[in-house]
Coordinates of C-alpha atoms and ligand atoms in Angstrom, one line a residue:
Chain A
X221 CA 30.5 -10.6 -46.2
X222 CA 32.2 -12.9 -43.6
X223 CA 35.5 -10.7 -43.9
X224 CA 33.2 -7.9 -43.2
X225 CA 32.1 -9.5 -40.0
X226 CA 35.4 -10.5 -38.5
X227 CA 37.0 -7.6 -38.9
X228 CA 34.2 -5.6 -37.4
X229 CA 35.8 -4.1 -33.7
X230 CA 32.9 -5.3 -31.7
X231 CA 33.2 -9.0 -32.8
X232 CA 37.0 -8.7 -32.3
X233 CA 36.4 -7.0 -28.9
X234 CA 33.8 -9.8 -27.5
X235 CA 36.3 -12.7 -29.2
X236 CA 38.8 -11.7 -26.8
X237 CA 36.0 -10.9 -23.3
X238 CA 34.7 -14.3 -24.7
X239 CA 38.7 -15.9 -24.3
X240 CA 39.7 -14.3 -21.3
X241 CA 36.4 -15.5 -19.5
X242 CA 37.4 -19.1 -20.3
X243 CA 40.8 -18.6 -19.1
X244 CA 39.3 -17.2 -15.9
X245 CA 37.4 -20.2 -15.9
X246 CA 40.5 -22.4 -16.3
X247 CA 43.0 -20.4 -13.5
X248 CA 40.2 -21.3 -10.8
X249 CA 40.5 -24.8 -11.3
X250 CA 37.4 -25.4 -13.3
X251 CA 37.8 -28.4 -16.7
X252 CA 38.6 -26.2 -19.7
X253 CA 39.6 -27.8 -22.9
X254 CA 43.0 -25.9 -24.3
X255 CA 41.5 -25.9 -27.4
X256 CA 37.9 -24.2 -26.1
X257 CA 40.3 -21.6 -25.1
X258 CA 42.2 -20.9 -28.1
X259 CA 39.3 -20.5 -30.2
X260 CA 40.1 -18.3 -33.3
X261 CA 38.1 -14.9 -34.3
X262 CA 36.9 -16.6 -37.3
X263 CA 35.5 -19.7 -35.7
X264 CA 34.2 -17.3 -32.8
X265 CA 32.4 -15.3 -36.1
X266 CA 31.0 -18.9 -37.5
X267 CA 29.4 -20.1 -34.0
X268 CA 28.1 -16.8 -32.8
X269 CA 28.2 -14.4 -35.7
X270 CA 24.5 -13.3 -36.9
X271 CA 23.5 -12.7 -40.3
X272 CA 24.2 -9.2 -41.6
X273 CA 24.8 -8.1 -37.9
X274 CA 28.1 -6.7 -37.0
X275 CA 27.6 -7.7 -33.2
X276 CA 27.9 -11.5 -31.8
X277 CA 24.8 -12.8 -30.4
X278 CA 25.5 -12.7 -26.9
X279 CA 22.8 -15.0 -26.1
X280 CA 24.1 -18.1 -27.9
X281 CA 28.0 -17.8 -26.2
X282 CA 26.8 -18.4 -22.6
X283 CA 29.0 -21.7 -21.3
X284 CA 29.1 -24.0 -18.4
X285 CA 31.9 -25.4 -16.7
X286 CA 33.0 -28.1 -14.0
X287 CA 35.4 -28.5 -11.5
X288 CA 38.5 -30.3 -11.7
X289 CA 39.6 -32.7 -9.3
X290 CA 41.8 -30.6 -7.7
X291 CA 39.3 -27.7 -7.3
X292 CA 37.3 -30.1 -5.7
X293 CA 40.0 -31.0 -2.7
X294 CA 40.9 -27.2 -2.4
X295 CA 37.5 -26.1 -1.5
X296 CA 37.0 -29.2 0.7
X297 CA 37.1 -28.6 4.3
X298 CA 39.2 -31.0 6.0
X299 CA 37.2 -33.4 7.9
X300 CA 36.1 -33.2 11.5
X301 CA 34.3 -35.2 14.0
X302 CA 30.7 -33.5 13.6
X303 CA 31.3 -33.8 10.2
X304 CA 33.1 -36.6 9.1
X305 CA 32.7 -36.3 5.6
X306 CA 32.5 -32.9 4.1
X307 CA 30.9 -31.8 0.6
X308 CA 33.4 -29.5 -1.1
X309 CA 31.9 -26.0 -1.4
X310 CA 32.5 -25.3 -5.0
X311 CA 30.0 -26.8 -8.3
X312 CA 29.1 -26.1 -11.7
X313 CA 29.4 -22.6 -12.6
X314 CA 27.5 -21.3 -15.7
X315 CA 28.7 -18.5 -17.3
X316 CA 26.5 -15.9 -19.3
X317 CA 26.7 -12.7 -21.1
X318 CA 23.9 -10.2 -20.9
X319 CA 22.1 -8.9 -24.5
X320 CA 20.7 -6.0 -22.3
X321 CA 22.8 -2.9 -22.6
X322 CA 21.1 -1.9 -19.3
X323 CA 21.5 -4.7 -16.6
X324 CA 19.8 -3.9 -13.3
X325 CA 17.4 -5.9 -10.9
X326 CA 15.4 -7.9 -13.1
X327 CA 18.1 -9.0 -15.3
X328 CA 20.3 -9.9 -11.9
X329 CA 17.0 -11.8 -10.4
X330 CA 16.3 -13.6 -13.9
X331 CA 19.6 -15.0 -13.8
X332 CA 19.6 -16.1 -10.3
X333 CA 16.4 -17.8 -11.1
X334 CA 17.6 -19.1 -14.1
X335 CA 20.6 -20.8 -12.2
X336 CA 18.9 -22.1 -9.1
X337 CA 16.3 -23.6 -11.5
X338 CA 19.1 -25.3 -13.6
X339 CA 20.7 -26.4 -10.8
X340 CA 24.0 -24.8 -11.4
X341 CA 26.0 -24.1 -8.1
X342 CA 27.1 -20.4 -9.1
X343 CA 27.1 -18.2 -11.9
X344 CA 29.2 -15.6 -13.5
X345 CA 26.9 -12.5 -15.2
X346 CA 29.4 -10.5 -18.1
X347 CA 27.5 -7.2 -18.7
X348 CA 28.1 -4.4 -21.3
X349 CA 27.9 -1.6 -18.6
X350 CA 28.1 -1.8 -14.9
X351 CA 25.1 -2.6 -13.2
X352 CA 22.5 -0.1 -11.3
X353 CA 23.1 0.2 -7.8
X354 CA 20.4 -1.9 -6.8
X355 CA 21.5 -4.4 -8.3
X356 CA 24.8 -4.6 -7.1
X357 CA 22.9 -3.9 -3.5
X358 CA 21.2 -7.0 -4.4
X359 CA 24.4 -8.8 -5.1
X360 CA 25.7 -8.0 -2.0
X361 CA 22.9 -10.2 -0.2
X362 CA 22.7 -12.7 -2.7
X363 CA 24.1 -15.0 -0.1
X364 CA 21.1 -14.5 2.0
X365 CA 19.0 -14.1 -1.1
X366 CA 16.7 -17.0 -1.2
X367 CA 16.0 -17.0 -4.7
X368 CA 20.2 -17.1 -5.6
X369 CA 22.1 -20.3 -6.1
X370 CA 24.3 -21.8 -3.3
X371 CA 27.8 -20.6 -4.6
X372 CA 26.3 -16.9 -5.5
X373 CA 26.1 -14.5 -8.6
X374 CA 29.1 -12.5 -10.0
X375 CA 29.0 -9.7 -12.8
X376 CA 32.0 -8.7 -14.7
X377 CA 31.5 -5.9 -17.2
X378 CA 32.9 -6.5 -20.3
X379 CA 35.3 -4.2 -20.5
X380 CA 37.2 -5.6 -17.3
X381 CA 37.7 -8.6 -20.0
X382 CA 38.9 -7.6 -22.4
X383 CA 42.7 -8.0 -21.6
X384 CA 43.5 -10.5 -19.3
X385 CA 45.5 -9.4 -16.2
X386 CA 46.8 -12.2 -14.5
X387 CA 48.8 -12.2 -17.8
X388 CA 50.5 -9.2 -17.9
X389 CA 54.4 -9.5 -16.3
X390 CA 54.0 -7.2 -13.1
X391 CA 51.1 -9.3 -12.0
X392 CA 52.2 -12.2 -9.8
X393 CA 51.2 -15.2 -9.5
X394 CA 48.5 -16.0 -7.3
X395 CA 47.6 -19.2 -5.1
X396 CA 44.6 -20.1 -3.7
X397 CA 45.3 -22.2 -0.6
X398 CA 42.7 -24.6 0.5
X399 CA 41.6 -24.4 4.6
X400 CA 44.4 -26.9 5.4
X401 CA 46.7 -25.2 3.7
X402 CA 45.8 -22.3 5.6
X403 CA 46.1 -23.7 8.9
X404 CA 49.3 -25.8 8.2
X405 CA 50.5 -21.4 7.4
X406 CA 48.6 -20.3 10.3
X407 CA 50.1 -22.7 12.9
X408 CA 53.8 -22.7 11.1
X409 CA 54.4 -19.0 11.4
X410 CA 52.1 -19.1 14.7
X411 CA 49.7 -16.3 13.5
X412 CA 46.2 -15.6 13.7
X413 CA 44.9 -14.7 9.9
X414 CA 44.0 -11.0 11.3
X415 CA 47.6 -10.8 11.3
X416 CA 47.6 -11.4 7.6
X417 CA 48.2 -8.7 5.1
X418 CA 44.9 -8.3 3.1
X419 CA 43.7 -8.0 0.1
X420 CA 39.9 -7.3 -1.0
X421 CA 37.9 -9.6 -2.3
X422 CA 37.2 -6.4 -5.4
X423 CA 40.9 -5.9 -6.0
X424 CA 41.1 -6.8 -9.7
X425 CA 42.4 -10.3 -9.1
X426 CA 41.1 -11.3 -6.4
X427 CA 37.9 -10.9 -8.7
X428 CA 39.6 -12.3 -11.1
X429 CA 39.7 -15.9 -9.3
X430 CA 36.8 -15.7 -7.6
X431 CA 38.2 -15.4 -3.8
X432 CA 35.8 -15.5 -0.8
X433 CA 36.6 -13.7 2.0
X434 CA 38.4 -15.2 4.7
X435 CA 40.3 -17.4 1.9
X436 CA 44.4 -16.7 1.9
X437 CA 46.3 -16.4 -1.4
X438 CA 49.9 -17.0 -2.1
X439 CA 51.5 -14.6 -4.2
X440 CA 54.7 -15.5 -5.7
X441 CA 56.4 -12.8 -7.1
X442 CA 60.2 -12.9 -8.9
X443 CA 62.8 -11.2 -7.5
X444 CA 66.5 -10.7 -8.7
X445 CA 68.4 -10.8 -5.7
X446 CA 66.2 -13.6 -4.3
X447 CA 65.0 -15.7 -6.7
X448 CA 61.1 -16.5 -6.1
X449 CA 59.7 -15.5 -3.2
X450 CA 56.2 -15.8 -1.4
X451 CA 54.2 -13.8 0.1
X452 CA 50.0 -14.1 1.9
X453 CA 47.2 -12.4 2.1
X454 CA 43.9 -12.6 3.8
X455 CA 40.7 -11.9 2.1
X456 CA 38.2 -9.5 3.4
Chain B
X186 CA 21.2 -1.2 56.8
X187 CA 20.1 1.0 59.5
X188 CA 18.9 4.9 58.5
X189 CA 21.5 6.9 56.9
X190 CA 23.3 9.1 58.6
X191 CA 22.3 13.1 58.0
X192 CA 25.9 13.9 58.3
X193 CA 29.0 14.0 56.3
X194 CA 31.0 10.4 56.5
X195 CA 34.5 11.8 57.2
X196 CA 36.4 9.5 54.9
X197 CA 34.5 9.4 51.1
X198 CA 36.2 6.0 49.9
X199 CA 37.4 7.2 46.7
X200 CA 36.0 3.9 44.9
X201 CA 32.7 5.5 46.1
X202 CA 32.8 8.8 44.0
X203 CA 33.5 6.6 40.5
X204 CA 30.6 4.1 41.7
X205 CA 27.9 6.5 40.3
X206 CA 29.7 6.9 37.2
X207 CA 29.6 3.3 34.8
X208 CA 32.9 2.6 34.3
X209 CA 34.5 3.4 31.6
X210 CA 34.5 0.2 29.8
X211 CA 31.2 0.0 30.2
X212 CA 31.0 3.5 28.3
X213 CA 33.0 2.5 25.7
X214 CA 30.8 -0.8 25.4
X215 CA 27.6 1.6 25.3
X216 CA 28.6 4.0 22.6
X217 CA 30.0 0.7 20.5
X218 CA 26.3 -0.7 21.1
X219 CA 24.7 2.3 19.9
X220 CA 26.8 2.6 16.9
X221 CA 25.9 -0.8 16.0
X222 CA 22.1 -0.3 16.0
X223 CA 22.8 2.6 13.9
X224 CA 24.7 0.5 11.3
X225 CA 21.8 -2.1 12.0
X226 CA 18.9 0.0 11.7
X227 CA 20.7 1.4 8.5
X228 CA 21.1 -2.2 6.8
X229 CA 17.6 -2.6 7.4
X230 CA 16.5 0.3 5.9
X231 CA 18.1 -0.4 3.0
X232 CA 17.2 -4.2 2.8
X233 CA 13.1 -3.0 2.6
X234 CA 14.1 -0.4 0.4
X235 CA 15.6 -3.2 -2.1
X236 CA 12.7 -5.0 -1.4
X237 CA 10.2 -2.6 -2.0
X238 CA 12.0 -1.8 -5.4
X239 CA 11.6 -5.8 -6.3
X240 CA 8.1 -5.3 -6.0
X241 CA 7.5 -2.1 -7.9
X242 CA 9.6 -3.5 -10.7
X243 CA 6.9 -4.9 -12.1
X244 CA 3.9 -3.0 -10.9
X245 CA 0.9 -2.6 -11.1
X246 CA 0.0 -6.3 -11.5
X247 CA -2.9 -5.9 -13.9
X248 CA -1.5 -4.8 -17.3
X249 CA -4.5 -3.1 -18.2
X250 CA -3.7 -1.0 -14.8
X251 CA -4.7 3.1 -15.8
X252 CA -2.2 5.0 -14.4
X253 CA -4.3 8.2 -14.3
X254 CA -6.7 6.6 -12.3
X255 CA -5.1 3.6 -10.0
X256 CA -7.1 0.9 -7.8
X257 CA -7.3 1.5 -4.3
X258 CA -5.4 -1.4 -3.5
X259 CA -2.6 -0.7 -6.0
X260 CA -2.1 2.5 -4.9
X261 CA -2.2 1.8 -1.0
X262 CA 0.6 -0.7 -1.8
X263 CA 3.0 1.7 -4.0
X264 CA 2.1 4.4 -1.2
X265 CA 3.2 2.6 1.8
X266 CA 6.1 0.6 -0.1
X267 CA 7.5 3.7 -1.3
X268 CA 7.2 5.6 2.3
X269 CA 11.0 4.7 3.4
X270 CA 12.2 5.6 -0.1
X271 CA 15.3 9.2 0.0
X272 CA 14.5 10.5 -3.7
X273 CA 17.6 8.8 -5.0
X274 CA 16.0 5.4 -4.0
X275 CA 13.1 6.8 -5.9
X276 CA 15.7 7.7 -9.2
X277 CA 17.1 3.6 -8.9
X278 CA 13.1 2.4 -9.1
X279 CA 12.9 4.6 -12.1
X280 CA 16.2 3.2 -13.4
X281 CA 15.5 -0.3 -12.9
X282 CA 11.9 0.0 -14.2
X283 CA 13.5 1.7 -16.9
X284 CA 16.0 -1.5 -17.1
X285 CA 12.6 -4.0 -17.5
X286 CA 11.4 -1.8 -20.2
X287 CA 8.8 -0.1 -18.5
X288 CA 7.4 3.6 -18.0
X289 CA 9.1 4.8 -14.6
X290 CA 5.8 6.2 -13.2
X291 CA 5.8 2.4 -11.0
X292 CA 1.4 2.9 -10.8
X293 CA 1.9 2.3 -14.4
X294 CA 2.1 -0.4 -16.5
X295 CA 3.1 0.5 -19.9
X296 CA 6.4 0.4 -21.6
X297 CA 8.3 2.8 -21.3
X298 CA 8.7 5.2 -24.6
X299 CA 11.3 4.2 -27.2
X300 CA 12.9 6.7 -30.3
X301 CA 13.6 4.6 -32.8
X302 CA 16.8 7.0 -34.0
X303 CA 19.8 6.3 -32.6
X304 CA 21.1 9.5 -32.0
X305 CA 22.1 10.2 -28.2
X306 CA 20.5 13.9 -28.4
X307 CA 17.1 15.3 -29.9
X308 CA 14.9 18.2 -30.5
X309 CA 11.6 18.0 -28.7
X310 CA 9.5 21.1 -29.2
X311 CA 7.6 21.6 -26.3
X312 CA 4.5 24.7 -26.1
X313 CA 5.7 26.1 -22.5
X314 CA 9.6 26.2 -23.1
X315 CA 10.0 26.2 -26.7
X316 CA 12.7 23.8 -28.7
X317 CA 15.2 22.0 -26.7
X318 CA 18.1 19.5 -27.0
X319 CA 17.1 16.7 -24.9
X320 CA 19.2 13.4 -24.7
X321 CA 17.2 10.2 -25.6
X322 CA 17.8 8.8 -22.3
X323 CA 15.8 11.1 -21.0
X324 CA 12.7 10.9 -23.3
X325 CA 12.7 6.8 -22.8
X326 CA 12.2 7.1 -19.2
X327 CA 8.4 7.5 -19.8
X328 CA 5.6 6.5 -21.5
X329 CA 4.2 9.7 -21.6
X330 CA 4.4 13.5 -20.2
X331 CA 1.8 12.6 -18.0
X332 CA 3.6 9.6 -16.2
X333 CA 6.7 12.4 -15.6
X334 CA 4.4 14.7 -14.1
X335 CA 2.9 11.9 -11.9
X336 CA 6.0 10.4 -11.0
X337 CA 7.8 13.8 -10.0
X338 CA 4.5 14.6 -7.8
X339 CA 5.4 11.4 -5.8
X340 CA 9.2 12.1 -5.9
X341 CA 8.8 16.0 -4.0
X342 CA 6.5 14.6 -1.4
X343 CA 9.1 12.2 0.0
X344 CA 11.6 12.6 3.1
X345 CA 15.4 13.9 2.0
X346 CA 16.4 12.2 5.0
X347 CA 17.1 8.8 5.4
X348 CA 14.2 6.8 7.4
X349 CA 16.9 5.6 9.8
X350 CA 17.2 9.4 10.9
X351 CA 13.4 10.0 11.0
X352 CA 12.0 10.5 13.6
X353 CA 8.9 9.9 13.0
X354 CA 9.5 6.2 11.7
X355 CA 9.1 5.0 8.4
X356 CA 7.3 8.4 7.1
X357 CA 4.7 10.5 6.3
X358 CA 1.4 9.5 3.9
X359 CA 2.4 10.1 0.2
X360 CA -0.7 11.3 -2.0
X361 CA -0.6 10.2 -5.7
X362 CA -1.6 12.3 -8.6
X363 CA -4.8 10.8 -10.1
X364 CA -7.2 12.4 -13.0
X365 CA -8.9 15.9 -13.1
X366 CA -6.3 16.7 -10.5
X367 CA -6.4 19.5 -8.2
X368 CA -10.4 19.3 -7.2
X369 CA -10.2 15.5 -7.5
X370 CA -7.5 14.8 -5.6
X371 CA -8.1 15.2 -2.4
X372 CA -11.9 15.5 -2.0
X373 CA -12.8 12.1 -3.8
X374 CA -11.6 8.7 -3.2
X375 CA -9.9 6.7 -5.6
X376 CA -11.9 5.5 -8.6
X377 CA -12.3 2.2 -8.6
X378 CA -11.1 -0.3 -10.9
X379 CA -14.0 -2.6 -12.2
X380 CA -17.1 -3.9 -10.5
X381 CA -15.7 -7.0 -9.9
X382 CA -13.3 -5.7 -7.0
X383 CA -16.5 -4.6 -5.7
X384 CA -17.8 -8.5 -5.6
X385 CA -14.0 -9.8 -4.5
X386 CA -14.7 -8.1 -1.2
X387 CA -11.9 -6.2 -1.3
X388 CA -13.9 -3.3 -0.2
X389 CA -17.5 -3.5 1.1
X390 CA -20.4 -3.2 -0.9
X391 CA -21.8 -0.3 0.7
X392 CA -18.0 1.6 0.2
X393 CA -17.9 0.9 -3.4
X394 CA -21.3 1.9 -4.4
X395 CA -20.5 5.3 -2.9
X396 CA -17.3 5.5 -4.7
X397 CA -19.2 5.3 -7.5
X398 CA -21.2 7.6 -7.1
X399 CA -18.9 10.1 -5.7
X400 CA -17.4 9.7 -9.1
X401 CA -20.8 9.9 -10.9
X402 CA -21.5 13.3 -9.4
X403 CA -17.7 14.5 -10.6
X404 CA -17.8 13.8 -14.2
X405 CA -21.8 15.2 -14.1
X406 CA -20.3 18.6 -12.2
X407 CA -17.0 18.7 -14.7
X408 CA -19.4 18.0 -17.9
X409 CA -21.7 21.1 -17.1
X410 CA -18.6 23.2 -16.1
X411 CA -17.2 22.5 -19.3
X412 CA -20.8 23.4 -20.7
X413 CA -20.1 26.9 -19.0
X414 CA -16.8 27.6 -20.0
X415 CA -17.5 26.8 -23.4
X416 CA -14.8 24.2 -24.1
X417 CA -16.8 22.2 -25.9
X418 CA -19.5 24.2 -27.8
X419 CA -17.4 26.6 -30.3
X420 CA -21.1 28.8 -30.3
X421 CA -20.5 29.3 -26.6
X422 CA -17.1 30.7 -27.0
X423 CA -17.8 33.2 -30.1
X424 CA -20.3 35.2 -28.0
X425 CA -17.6 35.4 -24.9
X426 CA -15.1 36.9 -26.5
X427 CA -15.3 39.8 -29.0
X428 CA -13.4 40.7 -31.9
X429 CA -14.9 44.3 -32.4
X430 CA -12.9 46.6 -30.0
X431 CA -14.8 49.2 -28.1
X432 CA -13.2 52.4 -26.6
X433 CA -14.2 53.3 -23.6
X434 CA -15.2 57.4 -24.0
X435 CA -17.0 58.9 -20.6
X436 CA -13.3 59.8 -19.4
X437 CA -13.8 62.0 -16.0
X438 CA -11.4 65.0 -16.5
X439 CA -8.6 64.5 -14.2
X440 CA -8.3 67.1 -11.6
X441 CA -5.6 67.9 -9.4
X442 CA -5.7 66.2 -5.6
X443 CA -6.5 68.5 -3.0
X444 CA -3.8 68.7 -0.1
X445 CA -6.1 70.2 2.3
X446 CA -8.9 68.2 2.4
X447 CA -6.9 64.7 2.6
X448 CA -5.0 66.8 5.5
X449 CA -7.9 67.9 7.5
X450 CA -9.4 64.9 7.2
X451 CA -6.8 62.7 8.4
X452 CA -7.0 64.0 11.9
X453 CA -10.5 61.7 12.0
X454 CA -8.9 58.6 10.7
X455 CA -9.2 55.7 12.8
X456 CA -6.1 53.7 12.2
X457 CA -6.4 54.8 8.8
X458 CA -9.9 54.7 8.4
X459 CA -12.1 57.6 8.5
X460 CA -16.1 57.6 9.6
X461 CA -17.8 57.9 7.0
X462 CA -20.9 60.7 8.6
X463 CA -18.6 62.8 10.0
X464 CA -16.0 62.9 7.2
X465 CA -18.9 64.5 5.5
X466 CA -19.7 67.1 7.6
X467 CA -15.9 68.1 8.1
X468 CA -15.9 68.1 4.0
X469 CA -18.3 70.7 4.1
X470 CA -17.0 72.9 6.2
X471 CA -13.6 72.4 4.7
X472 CA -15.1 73.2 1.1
X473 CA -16.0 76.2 1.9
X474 CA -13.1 77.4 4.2
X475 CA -11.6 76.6 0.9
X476 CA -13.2 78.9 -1.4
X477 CA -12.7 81.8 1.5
X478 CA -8.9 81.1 1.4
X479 CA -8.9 81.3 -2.1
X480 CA -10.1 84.1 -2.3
X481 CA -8.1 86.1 -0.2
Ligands
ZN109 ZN1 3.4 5.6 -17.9

């Protein structure tokens, strides 16, 4: 029976969506316990297996996580004199994956709810399919969305987990700088950040960590001839 | 200044020809401007549309809501909150009612149909088109036939274009299919939905007693029609219709049209018509110059 289970491909399949959202959770800076991360299939199948079900119950795997230290300093603004003593702009996240096959408006609004009423800073929606097109309108707004929490709503579908891609070689490594990181860049190279390359705050890993626009990323990327080098980009 | 002068200044300064003109990065500032209450007007548009599909997810409000025959105030509010929508706004309510588990038809209030197979395509054997392969997406959109035909009856009335590019505004009035359709529709007003409305105020007294009673008369007028027709007594409907077939025998022998006296008779016609005194008296005549000819 419990053979039966594990082996099935859709418990295997959300085992590793269920892995690679923790790790997403970890490469942002958020407090993620190395062993949380390497959970194996067969404990995934004992905590969220169901009896005589081939799926996982979805409902039972959602997770919360905090930020680390340094997460915190990153999304700090550096002080100024109006206001000598910033809040960092970053929280609890809460992390949930949908039992709907068919996420739209009142899924997306129930969990917006659900997070402002929980107190969670932002949330992080994993969905089976991609979501209707209101929703996603909906999304778009959140930030002006009353009902939403402060940080704002992302949806991943599931499939967009299932492999990890910050892991594969030909993806470099990418760097979130904080704002006085950016600056110190800014004012070093004299520049004004329109002057940045970009990159979208949809590209794939830019998604993947959770950028903001008007954030800058280094990307570190290993060369032959020179060794490491770096290079910025600007999010819009 | 003193009075213009009537005659031609000799010298135009050639900043003076350009002065009538805005300049041209005031133009270029105008057509930006104008471009930017486009975008503006457009973003608005589609914020009430989103907002308006919030609301109609889960409409109507009472659950016990009859979709065949709305209340006035539910129906106002669908009417005027769907008056912005392009049809494909209209497919995403469907979809996202669809998404709450509800019947897409947003004036009603049931869930929406589920087949319990899990097969993606089935056979649905419809009288007017015979059997055909439909997916089961399709047959969970409703709750019923009746809430597709509604629904589709809102979704043809509404603007292609996008109410940014209307003209008119936000739109035109949207009529919604209620009960005992096509003599109901338009000459009654919208039943209402329980007495107690009535004593809420939300209509006066003297308005919802006549509802009523326009509604009264109605099912009186459509009960004896009924009578007539027969659809309910099967007595009624034996003696209309006949199984023993009748032949019908007095047969005039058909006789062979007469060229001369449509010809001589045409000269009287009167944009095609012909008199019908004189025609006779012309016949006459004609019948016998016929008999002469013939017989020569
Ligand atoms: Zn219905």
């Amino acid at each position: 029976m419990d053979s039966d289970r594990s082996n099935s491909a859709a418990m295997i399949r959300m085992w590793r969506i269920y892995r690679t959202a923790k790790e997403m959770c970890m490469d942002r800076g958020y407090q993620m316990l190395e062993e949380d991360i390497n959970i194996s299939l067969s404990e995934f199948v004992d905590r969220f297996g169901k009896e005589g079900e081939l799926e996982p119950d979805r409902s039972r795997m959602g997770f919360s996580a905090k930020p680390t230290e340094a997460m915190l300093i990153k999304y700090t603004d550096p002080p100024t004199p109006k206001v000598p003593n910033p809040q960092p702009q970053i929280g609890e996240i809460w992390i949930d994956f949908s039992g709907d096959e068919n996420v739209g408006l009142k899924q997306l609004r129930d969990f917006m709810q659900h997070l402002v009423s929980t107190s969670y800073y932002s949330g992080i929606l994993v969905t089976p399919k991609p979501i209707t097109g209101m929703a996603l309108r909906l999304l778009r707004g959140s930030t002006q969305f009353e009902d939403g929490p402060r940080g704002g709503v992302e949806t991943f579908e599931e499939q967009h987990l299932l492999v990890n891609i910050t892991k594969h070689e030909l993806v470099p490594k990418h760097v979130l700088l904080s704002k006085e990181e950016k600056a110190q860049l800014l004012e070093r190279y004299r520049l004004k950040e329109t002057q940045l390359p970009r990159i979208q705050v949809t590209d794939p890993v830019a998604k993947y960590l959770g950028l903001r626009r008007g954030q800058v990323v280094k990307i570190i990327r290993r060369s032959e001839t020179a060794g490491r080098y770096a290079s910025y980009r600007w999010a819009i | 200044m003193g009075p213009k002068s009537i005659l031609k200044s000799p010298a135009v300064p050639s900043d003076a020809v350009d002065a009538r003109k805005p300049p041209v990065n005031e133009q270029h500032l105008q057509v930006a401007l104008q471009h930017a209450n486009i975008i503006q007007d457009q973003k608005n548009v589609e914020q009430e549309i989103l907002n308006a599909t919030l609301e109609l997810l889960e409409f109507p409000p009472d659950s016990k809501a009859d979709p065949a025959r709305p209340s006035p105030s539910d129906a106002h509010k669908f009417k005027t909150l769907v008056m912005p929508f392009q049809p494909n706004d209209y497919d995403a309510l469907i979809e996202e009612r669809n998404c709450a588990d509800l019947c897409g038809y947003a004036l009603c209030p049931r869930p929406r149909k589920k087949v319990p197979s899990a097969s993606k395509l089935h056979f649905v054997d419809s009288r007017d088109r015979g059997v055909q392969i439909v997916p089961k997406k399709v047959l969970e959109v409703w709750c019923s036939d009746d809430c597709a035909r509604r629904a589709l009856y809102v979704k043809v009335q509404l603007n292609e274009e996008p109410a940014w590019m209307r003209r008119t505004g936000g739109g035109h009035e949207i009529e919604v299919l209620v009960e005992n359709a096509e003599t109901l529709e338009f000459a009654l007003p919208l039943r209402l939905k329980s007495k107690k409305e009535v004593q809420q105020g939300e209509l006066k007294d003297g308005d919802g007693e006549d509802i009523a009673a326009a509604w009264a008369l109605a099912d009186e007028a459509l009960a004896e029609l009924s009578q007539e027709r027969g659809d309910k007594d099967s007595n009624i409907r034996t003696e209309l219709i006949k199984a023993k077939i009748e032949e019908r025998t007095n047969f005039k022998t058909p006789s062979a049209p007469s060229a001369e006296t449509t010809a001589s008779s045409a000269h009287m016609a009167i944009e095609g018509h012909i008199p019908r005194t004189d025609a006779k008296k012309t016949k006459d005549v004609d019948d016998d110059d016929d008999e002469n000819d013939w017989d020569d």
